[in-house]
Amino acid sequence: MVLHPKEKVRVAGQEVTFCCKASGTPTPKKYYWYHNGTLLERNVHQYSSRLALKGLALEQAGTYHCKASSEAGAIRSAPAQLTVLAQGQQSCNPEPEQSLVELPSECPQDSTGSRYYNVGRCPPAPCAGGSADRSGCGVEAEHCCGVRRMELREIPCTGSLLPIKVVAECGCGPCTQPRVLVQGRVTAADTGEPLRFGQIFLGDRKVGFTGYKGSFTIEVPPDTQRLVARFVDRQQKFIDTVKVLPFDRRGGAVYQEVKMLRKKEPVDLDGSRSNAISLGEASGREPIGELVLPAGAFLRPSGKVFKGTVKASVTFIDPRDMATASAASSDLSFANAEGEIVPLRTYGMFAVDFREGESGAVLQTGPVEVRMDAGQVWMPEHLQKIKLWSLNPETGLWEEEGILQPAKVGRGKREERTFLVGNLEIRERRLFNLDVPEDRRCFVKVRAYSNEKFNPYEQLEGVVISLINLEPQPGYPTNPRAWGRFDSVVTGPNGACLPAFCDSQRPDAYSAYVTATLGGEELEAVASSPKLNPNAIGVSQPYLGKLGYRRSDHDDPNLKKTAFQINVAKPDPNNVDETNGPIYSYRSLEECEKAPVSANHLRFYRVEVDKYEFNVVPFKESDLTSWTGDYLSWWPNPQEFRACFIKVQIEGPQEYMVRSRNVGGSHPRTRGQLYGLRDTRSVRDMLLENISGACVEFKCSGMLFDQSLVDRTLVSIIPQGSCRRTAVNSLLRDYLSRHPPVAENNHTASFTMLAPVDPLGHNYGIYTVTDQNPRLAKEIAIGRCFDGTSDGFSREMKADTGTAVTFTCQERPAGRESFFQRLLTAPAEA
């Protein structure tokens, strides 16, 4: 499906047109349209690949999708939502929704000491369109609900007033169009060796190369529903890898680690004789099966039989080995007869590479035989359903090559075993699969949070949640594979729903292993020992006990805390305890996606050192559509985010909070006005006594949102404690003196500068990274700052390397205020 119908909003009485388009061989000619899953009558609506609806009524709202078919098969489009408004009904409510931000610790808002303040938000929903584009297939001028007016308020804090801008009114305007990216690294699954200068394809189109360290960036084409990327090693050390990459449709970058499987060393075969190659000899286990190549099976592309020496490499991806799950290609899905993309469960994949011994020219084969040991299939019903599949590298979907039939095969004089035998020809496609369509499916609800408080308004978006279906429990009559399939979903404002195999008869028949990453950083799961805490995990008893929740360090505290495992126990609709998540039946996807945060769900959270951020113009970094064009916006450009950090060394007996205060410095519209605050606790250097370091974010200098004038941000760095400035990086001092105006540094308890416009680097103690994702830009900059280099990355603080300013702090006498406290209580005097 190369064109999917788009979401539309109309007023009753208007008209709307939906379009879709499929490609294939032969070209699909038949199209069918469905409303809320019900086929629309062709003779009533006179549709083809285009569906036009005139004189819309309220009851015509809902989801629409199309199906295209030919003699080769069928494919369905993604559903598109049609919203029909009554006459006079507004598509964008002028009254903002609630959106809470945390204020600085010195700004309690009520008698309870709450520091949360409602700044309002406008949900980025589409606004009602007209009928200007009669075909419905062109680019429709899109308008979305957004901020129409903001107002400045001042919040009383200890000794001062804090400015903050809140949304006063919402209205329709042009939609924000942030870039949608997938970034990451491609490395070998066995050694971590990067794929250097590998080719990247989207479909049959080459879109770029990986870098020297295996890094890549893919810009997601507009209207993409399923991003299928193929990574090709030009040195042919690794198997071509096809990945279905998750992305955030609302913009920004999602980070992915891509693993490639190393090709098995080739063996020499005699092309004039019959040959057999084992499939899957993992750690002394019996092979899953074998590939039988009869005499004369090898062919040149011309069709001529090749009977010389063949260099044969057959690499088997064995699901009994957990390490292979991350390196397996695609997402184990196929299009069924109705065109719906549905999951497969694998018994193993194999990649083949046959070449002429002397010239290295690629060989094809005529009919060859694939045998699978029936003793490896413990589920009786799978014996009738297992098939041979090949991967379509352009769609990332598996397509049926043939079925496997039981047959008796003698092995030696006495041993005769039952094999499942199928035939295939090896032509252009080189990756094959032994799979079973699996229809026992559910969804698992997972949310990610910014900290362990699990506040509903502190959920993280853009987190990649990955789920691997694990082997069933021993003793249950099912296939004991280590993994069966894998899926990844990106969290939105209401979490994520991940598909998984499930069973209603036995809770432990299927289990799932779940992880979460944000910009390459692993998030932590909630602890399961010494005892389960339902309130922290997010699932009430007794369902939690039935799920058997266990964090990855449950039995060994030395293991990572970044994953959990559950039994995917299908909910019993007659049991009220199991009707509120976190497992939903396959037909209840919408219920899962729209579940309130009070419903049962599983959780990850971000582990951070003490850190606090305040922006005068509120902005949610995980939702780029929340950006507002304002002179006081911390990030002036929603398509490119520049993160700046300064490294502070602190000599003192403990760790200290360090604040950066950022105000307009040179721009006439912002001079003296606050942009925001950042508080960061210093991190102890494990190799140096009484030394810690802090990587403190400050607002970068540069153009403001109108892109007309540069502002040199006036940045003050203030440690919280009895501290005095004892050193400033000489290169930084010289740079600032050569680029006036120079900020006054009258008080020895702080450091003030007009921030440099240039991205200086570690020699100056300044770390600057630009990226399309603000979180990723900050993560990379912090990693370099910790390391004290301009291209490295570390999570261990090296406090004496690459620093900009040094403070010496001591424990102050009892009753004496620090400069930080005096700044809060009497700012003018301080």
PDB file of N, CA, C and O in Angstrom, residues 378 471-478 480 506 508:
ATOM      1  N   TRP A 378       6.507 -29.187  19.227  1.00  0.00           N
ATOM      2  CA  TRP A 378       5.767 -29.822  20.318  1.00  0.00           C
ATOM      3  C   TRP A 378       4.279 -29.504  20.292  1.00  0.00           C
ATOM      4  O   TRP A 378       3.502 -30.103  21.007  1.00  0.00           O
ATOM      5  N   GLU A 471       9.842 -18.281  25.277  1.00  0.00           N
ATOM      6  CA  GLU A 471       9.382 -19.667  25.268  1.00  0.00           C
ATOM      7  C   GLU A 471       8.348 -19.884  26.363  1.00  0.00           C
ATOM      8  O   GLU A 471       8.417 -19.285  27.429  1.00  0.00           O
ATOM      9  N   PRO A 472       7.360 -20.723  26.114  1.00  0.00           N
ATOM     10  CA  PRO A 472       6.376 -21.051  27.144  1.00  0.00           C
ATOM     11  C   PRO A 472       7.012 -21.827  28.286  1.00  0.00           C
ATOM     12  O   PRO A 472       8.103 -22.377  28.158  1.00  0.00           O
ATOM     13  N   GLN A 473       6.298 -21.884  29.389  1.00  0.00           N
ATOM     14  CA  GLN A 473       6.800 -22.603  30.560  1.00  0.00           C
ATOM     15  C   GLN A 473       6.884 -24.102  30.293  1.00  0.00           C
ATOM     16  O   GLN A 473       6.033 -24.666  29.605  1.00  0.00           O
ATOM     17  N   PRO A 474       7.919 -24.786  30.817  1.00  0.00           N
ATOM     18  CA  PRO A 474       7.998 -26.253  30.674  1.00  0.00           C
ATOM     19  C   PRO A 474       6.767 -26.907  31.284  1.00  0.00           C
ATOM     20  O   PRO A 474       6.191 -26.407  32.243  1.00  0.00           O
ATOM     21  N   GLY A 475       6.394 -28.038  30.718  1.00  0.00           N
ATOM     22  CA  GLY A 475       5.245 -28.761  31.237  1.00  0.00           C
ATOM     23  C   GLY A 475       3.959 -28.420  30.526  1.00  0.00           C
ATOM     24  O   GLY A 475       2.967 -29.118  30.674  1.00  0.00           O
ATOM     25  N   TYR A 476       3.975 -27.328  29.742  1.00  0.00           N
ATOM     26  CA  TYR A 476       2.789 -27.000  28.973  1.00  0.00           C
ATOM     27  C   TYR A 476       2.999 -27.523  27.558  1.00  0.00           C
ATOM     28  O   TYR A 476       4.073 -27.344  26.982  1.00  0.00           O
ATOM     29  N   PRO A 477       2.035 -28.216  26.952  1.00  0.00           N
ATOM     30  CA  PRO A 477       2.268 -28.865  25.657  1.00  0.00           C
ATOM     31  C   PRO A 477       2.368 -27.863  24.515  1.00  0.00           C
ATOM     32  O   PRO A 477       1.471 -27.726  23.701  1.00  0.00           O
ATOM     33  N   THR A 478       3.438 -27.142  24.491  1.00  0.00           N
ATOM     34  CA  THR A 478       3.638 -26.170  23.429  1.00  0.00           C
ATOM     35  C   THR A 478       5.107 -26.110  23.093  1.00  0.00           C
ATOM     36  O   THR A 478       5.925 -26.774  23.722  1.00  0.00           O
ATOM     37  N   PRO A 480       8.831 -25.278  22.936  1.00  0.00           N
ATOM     38  CA  PRO A 480       9.731 -24.631  23.904  1.00  0.00           C
ATOM     39  C   PRO A 480      10.822 -23.798  23.239  1.00  0.00           C
ATOM     40  O   PRO A 480      12.006 -24.067  23.430  1.00  0.00           O
ATOM     41  N   ARG A 506      -4.115 -21.304  30.067  1.00  0.00           N
ATOM     42  CA  ARG A 506      -3.018 -21.339  31.036  1.00  0.00           C
ATOM     43  C   ARG A 506      -2.313 -19.979  31.049  1.00  0.00           C
ATOM     44  O   ARG A 506      -1.802 -19.551  30.021  1.00  0.00           O
ATOM     45  N   ASP A 508       0.543 -19.109  32.113  1.00  0.00           N
ATOM     46  CA  ASP A 508       1.986 -19.168  31.846  1.00  0.00           C
ATOM     47  C   ASP A 508       2.312 -19.829  30.500  1.00  0.00           C
ATOM     48  O   ASP A 508       3.453 -20.212  30.263  1.00  0.00           O
TER      49      ASP A 508
END
